[in-house]
Short mmCIF file of C-alpha atoms in Angstrom, two decimals:
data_model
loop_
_atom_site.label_atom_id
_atom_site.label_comp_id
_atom_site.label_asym_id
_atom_site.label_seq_id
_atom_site.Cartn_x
_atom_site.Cartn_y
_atom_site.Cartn_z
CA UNK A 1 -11.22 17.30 18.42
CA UNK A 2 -10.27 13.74 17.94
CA UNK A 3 -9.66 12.81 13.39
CA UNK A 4 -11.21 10.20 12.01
CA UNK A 5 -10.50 8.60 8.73
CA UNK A 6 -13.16 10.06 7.02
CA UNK A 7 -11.75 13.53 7.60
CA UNK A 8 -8.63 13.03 5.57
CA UNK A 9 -10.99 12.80 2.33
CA UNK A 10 -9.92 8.99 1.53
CA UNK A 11 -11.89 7.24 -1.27
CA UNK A 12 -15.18 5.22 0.05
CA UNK A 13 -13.30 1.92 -0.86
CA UNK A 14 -10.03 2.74 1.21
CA UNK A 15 -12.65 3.66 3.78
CA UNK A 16 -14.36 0.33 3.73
CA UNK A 17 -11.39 -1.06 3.86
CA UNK A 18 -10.15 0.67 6.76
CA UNK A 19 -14.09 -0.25 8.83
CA UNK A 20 -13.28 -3.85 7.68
CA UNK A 21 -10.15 -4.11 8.94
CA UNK A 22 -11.14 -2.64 12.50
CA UNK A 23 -9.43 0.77 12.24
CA UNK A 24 -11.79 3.57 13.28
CA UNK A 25 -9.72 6.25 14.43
CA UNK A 26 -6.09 7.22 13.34
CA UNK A 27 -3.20 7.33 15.76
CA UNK A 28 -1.25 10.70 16.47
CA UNK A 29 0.96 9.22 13.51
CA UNK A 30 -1.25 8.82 11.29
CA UNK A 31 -3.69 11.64 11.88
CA UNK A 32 -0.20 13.88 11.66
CA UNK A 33 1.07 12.23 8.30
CA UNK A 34 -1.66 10.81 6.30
CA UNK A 35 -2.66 14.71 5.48
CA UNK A 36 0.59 15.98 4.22
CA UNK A 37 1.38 12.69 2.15
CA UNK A 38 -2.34 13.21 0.49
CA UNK A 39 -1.37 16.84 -0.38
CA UNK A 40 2.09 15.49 -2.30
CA UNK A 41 4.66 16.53 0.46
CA UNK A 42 7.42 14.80 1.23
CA UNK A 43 7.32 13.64 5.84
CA UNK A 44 9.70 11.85 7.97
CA UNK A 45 8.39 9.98 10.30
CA UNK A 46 9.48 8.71 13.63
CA UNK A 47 7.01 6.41 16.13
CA UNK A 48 7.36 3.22 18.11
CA UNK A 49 6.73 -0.12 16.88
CA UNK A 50 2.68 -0.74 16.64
CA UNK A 51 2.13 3.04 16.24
CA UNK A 52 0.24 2.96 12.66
CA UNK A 53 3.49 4.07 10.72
CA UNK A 54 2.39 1.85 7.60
CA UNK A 55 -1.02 2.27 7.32
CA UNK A 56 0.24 5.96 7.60
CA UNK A 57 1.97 6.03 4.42
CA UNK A 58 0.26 3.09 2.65
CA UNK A 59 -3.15 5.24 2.73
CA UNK A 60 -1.90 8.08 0.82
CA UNK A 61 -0.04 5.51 -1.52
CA UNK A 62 -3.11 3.88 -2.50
CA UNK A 63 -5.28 7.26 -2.52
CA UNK A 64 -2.74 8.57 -5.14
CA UNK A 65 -2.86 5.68 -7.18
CA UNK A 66 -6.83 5.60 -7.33
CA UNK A 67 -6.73 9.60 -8.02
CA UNK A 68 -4.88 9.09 -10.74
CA UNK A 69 -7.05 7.47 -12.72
CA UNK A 70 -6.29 5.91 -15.70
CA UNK A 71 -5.32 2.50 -15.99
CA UNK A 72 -1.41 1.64 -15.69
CA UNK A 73 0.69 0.81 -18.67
CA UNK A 74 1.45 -3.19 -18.90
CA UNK A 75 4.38 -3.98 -16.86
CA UNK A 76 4.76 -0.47 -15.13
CA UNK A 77 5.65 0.05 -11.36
CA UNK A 78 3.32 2.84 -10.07
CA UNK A 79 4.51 2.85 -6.44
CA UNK A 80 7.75 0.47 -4.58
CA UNK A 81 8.35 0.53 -0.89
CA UNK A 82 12.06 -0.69 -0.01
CA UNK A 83 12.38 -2.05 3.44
CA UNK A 84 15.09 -3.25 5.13
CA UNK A 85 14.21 -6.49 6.13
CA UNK A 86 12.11 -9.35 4.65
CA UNK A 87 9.96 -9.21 8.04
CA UNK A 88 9.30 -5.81 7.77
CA UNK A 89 8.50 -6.59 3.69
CA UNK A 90 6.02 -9.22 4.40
CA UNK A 91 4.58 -7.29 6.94
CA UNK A 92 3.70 -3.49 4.92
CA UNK A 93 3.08 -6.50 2.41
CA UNK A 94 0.13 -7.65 4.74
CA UNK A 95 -0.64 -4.34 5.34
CA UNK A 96 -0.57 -2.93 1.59
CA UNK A 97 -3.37 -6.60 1.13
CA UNK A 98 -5.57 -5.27 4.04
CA UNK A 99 -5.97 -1.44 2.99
CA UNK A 100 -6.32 -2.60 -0.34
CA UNK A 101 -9.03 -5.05 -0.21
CA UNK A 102 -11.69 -4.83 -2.86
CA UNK A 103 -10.14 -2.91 -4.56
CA UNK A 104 -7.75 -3.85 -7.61
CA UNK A 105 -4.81 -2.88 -6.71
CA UNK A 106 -1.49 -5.47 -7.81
CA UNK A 107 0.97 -6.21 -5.45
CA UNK A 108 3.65 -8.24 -4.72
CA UNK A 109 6.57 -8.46 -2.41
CA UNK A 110 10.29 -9.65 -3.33
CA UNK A 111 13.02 -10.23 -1.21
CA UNK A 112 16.34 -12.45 -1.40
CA UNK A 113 17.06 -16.25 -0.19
CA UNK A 114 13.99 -17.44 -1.59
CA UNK A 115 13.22 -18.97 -5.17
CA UNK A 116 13.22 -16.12 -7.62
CA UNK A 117 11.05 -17.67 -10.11
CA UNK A 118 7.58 -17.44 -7.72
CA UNK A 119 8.51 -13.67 -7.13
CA UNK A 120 8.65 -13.12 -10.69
CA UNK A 121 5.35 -14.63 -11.47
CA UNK A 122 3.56 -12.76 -8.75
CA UNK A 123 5.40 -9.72 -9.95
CA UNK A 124 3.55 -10.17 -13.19
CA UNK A 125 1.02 -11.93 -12.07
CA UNK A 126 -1.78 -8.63 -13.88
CA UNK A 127 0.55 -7.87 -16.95
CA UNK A 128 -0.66 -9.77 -19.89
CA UNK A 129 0.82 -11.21 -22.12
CA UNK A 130 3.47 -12.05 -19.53
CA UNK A 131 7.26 -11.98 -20.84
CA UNK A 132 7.20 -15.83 -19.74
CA UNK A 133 4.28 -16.67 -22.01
CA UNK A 134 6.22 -15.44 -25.16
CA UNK A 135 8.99 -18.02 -24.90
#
């Protein structure tokens, strides 16, 4: 029996989402991981490049963050993803954008030897008053 999305119990946005972006059916990665992340456990993964690995632990990412509810505390961090490039940063950055669309999720992504100042701002960019605006 091939999974879907729909069987790993993802919220109707991440869903809609996932239909807008053209993903119908996971990979072996994903259709291995994305269960075990939503139940809280902590996976390894290993898979070729182009295999699904970030939608694979992005999905559970946001599903947590919607499960959980209540609004975040001003200037909190609910969930950071270190990579170990800025390529590979601006791309789960992309990808983080796509699964989350429609949905209001805040995200930015920061990486060295580029202006600080624009990172910063994005960074805060849903926290109000910002630390900025206070002088």
């Amino acid at each position: 029996m091939t999974a879907t999305f729909a069987d790993f119990g993802l919220a109707a946005p991440l869903n809609r989402a996932l239909e807008f972006a053209g993903f119908h059916t996971p990979t072996p990665i994903q259709a291995q991981a994305i269960p075990h992340l939503i139940e809280g456990r902590d996976m390894l993964g290993l898979a070729q490049t182009g295999t699904g690995k970030t939608a694979a632990f992005v999905l559970p990412i946001l599903q947590a963050l919607r499960s959980a509810g209540s609004k975040p505390e001003p200037h909190t961090t609910r969930a950071l993803i270190l990579a170990p490039t800025r390529e590979l940063a601006i791309q789960i950055h992309e990808s983080v954008t796509t699964l989350a669309k429609g949905q209001h999720f805040a995200h930015a992504c920061v990486f060295g030897g580029v202006s600080i100042n624009p990172q910063i701002d994005a960074c805060l960019l849903y926290t109000s008053p910002s630390p900025r605006d206070r002088g």
